[in-house]
Coordinates of C-alpha atoms in Angstrom, one line a residue:
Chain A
X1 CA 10.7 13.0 -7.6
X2 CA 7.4 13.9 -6.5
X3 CA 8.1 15.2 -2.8
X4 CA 8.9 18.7 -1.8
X5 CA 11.3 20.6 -3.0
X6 CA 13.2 23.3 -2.1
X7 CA 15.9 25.8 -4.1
X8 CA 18.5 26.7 -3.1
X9 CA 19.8 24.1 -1.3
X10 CA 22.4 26.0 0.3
X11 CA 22.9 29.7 0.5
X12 CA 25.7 32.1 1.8
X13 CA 25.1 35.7 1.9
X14 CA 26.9 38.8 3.5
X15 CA 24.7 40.4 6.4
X16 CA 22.5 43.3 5.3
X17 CA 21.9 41.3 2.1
X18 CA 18.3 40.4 1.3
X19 CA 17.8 36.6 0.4
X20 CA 15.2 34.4 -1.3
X21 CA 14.1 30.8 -1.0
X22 CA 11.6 28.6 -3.2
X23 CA 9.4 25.7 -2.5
X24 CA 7.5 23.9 -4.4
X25 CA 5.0 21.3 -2.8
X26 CA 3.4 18.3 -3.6
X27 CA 1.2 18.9 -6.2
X28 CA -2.4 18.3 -4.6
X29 CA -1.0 19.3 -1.3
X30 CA -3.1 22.9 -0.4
X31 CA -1.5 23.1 2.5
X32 CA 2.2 24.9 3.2
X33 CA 4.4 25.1 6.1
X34 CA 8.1 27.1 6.8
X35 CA 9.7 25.9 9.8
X36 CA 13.3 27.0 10.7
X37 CA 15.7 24.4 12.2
X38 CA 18.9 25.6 13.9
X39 CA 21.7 23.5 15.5
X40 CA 20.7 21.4 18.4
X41 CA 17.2 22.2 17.9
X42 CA 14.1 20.5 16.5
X43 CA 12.1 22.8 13.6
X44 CA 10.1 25.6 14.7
X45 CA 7.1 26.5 13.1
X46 CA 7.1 30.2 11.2
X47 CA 4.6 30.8 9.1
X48 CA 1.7 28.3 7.6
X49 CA -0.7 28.8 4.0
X50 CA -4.0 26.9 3.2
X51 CA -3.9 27.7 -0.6
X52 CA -2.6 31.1 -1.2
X53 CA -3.5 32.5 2.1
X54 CA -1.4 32.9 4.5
X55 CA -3.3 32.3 7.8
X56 CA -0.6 32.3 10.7
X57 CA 2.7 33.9 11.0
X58 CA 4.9 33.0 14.6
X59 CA 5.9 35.4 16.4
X60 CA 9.8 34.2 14.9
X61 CA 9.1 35.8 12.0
X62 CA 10.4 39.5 11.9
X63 CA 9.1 42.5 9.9
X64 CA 12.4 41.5 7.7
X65 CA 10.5 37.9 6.9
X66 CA 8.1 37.5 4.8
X67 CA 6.0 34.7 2.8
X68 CA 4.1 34.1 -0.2
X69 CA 2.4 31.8 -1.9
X70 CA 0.8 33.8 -5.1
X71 CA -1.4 31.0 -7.0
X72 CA -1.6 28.2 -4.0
X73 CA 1.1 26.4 -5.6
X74 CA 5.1 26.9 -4.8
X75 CA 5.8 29.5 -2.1
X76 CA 8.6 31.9 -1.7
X77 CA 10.1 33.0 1.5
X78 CA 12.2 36.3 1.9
X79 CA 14.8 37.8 4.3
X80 CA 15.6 41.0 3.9
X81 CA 18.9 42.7 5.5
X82 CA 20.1 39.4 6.9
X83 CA 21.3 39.1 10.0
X84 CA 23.9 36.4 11.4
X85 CA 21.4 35.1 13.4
X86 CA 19.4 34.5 10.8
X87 CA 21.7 31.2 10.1
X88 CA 19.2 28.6 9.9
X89 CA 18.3 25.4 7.9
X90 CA 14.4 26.6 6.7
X91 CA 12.4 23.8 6.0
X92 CA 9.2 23.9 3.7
X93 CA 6.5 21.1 4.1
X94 CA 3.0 20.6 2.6
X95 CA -0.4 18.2 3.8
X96 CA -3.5 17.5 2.3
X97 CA -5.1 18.4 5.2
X98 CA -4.9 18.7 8.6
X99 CA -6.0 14.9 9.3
X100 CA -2.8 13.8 7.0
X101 CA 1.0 14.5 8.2
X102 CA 3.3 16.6 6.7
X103 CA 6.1 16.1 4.3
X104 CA 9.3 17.7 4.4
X105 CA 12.1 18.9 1.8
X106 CA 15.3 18.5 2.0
X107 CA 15.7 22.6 3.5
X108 CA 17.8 25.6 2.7
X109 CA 20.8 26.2 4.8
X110 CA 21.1 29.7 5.2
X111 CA 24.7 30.9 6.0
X112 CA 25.2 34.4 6.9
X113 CA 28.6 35.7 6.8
Chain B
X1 CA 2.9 27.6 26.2
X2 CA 3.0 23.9 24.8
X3 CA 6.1 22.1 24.2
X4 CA 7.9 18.5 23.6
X5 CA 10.2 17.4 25.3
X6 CA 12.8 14.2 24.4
X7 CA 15.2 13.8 27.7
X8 CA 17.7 11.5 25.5
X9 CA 20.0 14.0 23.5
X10 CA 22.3 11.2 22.6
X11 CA 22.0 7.5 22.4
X12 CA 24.5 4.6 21.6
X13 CA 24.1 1.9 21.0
X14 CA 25.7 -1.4 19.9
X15 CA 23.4 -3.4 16.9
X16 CA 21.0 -5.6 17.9
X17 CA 20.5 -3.6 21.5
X18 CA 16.7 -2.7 21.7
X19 CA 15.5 0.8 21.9
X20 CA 13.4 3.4 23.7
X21 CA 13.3 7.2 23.0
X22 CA 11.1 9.1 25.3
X23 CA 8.5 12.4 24.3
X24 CA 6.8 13.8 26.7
X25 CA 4.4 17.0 25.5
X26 CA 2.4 19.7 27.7
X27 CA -1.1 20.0 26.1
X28 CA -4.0 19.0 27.8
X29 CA -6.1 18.6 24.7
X30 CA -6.6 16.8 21.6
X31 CA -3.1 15.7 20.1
X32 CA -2.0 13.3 16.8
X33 CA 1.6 12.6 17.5
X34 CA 4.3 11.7 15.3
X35 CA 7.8 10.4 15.1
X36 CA 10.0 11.7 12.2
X37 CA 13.5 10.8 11.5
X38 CA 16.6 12.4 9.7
X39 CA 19.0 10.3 8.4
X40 CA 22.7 11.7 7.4
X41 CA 22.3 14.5 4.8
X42 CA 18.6 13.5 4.1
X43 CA 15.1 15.5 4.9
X44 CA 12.8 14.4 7.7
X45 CA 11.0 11.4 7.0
X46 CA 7.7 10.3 8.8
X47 CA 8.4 7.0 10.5
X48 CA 4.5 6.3 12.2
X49 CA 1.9 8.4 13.1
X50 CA -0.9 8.5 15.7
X51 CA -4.4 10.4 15.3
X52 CA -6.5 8.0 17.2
X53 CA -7.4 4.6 17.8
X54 CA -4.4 1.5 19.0
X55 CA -2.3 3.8 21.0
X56 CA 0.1 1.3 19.6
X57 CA 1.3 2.2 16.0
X58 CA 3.6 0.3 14.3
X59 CA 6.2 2.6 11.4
X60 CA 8.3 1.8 9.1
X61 CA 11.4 -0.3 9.7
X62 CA 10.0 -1.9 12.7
X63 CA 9.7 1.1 14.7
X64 CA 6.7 1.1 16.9
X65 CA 5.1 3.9 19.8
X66 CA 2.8 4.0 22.3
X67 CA 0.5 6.6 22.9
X68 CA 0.1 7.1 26.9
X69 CA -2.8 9.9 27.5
X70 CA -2.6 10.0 31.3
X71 CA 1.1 10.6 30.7
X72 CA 1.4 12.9 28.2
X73 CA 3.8 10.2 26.7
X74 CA 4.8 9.1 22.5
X75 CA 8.0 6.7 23.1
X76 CA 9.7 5.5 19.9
X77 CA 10.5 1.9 20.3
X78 CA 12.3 -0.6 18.5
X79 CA 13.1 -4.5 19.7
X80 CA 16.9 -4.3 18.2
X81 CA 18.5 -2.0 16.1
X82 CA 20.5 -1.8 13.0
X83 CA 23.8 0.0 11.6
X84 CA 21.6 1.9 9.6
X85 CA 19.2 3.4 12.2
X86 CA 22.0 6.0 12.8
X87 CA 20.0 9.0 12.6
X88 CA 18.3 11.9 14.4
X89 CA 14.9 11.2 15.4
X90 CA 12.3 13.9 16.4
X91 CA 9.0 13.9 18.3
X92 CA 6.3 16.1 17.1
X93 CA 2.8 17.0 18.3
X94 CA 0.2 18.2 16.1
X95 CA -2.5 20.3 18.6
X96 CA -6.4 19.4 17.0
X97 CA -7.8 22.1 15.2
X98 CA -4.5 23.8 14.2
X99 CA -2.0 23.0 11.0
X100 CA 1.3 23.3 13.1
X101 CA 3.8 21.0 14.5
X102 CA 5.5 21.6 18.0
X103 CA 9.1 19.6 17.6
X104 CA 11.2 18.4 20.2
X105 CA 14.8 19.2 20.0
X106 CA 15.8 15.4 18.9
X107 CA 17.9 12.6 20.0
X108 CA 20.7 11.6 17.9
X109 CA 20.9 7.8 17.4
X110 CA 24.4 6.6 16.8
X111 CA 24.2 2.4 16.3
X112 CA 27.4 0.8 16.5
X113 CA 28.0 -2.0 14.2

């Protein structure tokens, strides 16, 4: 399978506990998105990368988020001290380039307990 | 602040009925538009795309949408649907010069057979 793809698929943690996420894009894609998707909602946007820079961050994204991308390649994306709120499906995607559309994995579903 | 909005929430319909899913989005600028869909346990999947030219793009499975610039408007058409367009369907605006999308909040599609 050649699309993106994200680990875990599902994850259920107690609050206060600190979670991880992976995603790996297409290959050639230097572009990298996180969007968070919660129930009734369409995804919102939280945090983009061209390469391994990280050049926006929403203002959804707490102190207790945070993002990497270390060698332009998969990306990582961290919550510390979970809250319930925090209960979200996040969503990775990845473009060539602005002038292509994005593709979407499959998401995380982040259940905090 | 931009935003998209898609007034149907939920739509039945019986196979074979034809369909129109509205998005509307606030920018006054330069937009490329897009219609993804979710199927049933699956990740979001581009059906068609618009960056410019035809304001009428033609998708996958028959889906087509028509770009309207003097009314803001991206509506997801389709002549007559199938069992197996039972899904959620989301509009999304990409604004020019920037890497993110604004989603609307969906319209569940529930065909009838």
């Amino acid at each position: 399978d050649t699309g993106v793809s994200q680990n875990p698929r599902h994850k259920i943690t107690k609050r206060g506990q600190n979670v991880t996420f992976r995603c790996d894009p297409i290959s050639e894609h230097n572009r990298l998105y996180w969007y968070r998707q919660t129930l009734g909602q369409g995804p919102e946007f939280l945090t983009y990368f061209q390469n391994e820079a990280q050049l926006e961050k929403s203002r959804l994204l707490s102190d207790r988020f945070s993002a990497e991308r270390p060698k332009g390649s998969f990306s990582t994306l961290e919550i510390q001290r979970t809250e319930q709120g925090d209960s979200a499906m996040y969503l990775c995607a990845s473009s060539l380039d602005t002038a292509t559309e994005a593709f979407f994995g499959q998401g995380t579903r982040l259940t905090v307990v | 602040a931009q935003s998209v909005s898609q007034h149907n929430h939920h739509v039945i319909l019986s196979e074979a009925a034809s369909l129109e899913l509205g998005c509307n989005y606030s920018y006054g600028g330069t937009v490329n538009l897009f219609w993804y869909v979710q199927y049933p346990g699956q990740h979001l999947q581009l059906l068609l795309k618009y960056f410019s030219g035809d304001p009428l793009v033609k998708g996958i499975k028959g889906f087509e949408a028509e770009f309207i610039k003097s009314k803001f408007s991206f509506n997801l058409r389709k002549p007559s649907v199938q069992w197996s367009d039972t899904a959620e369907y989301f509009c999304a605006v990409g604004l020019s010069g920037t890497y993110k999308y604004i989603f609307g909040t969906g319209t569940r599609l529930k065909v009838l057979a």
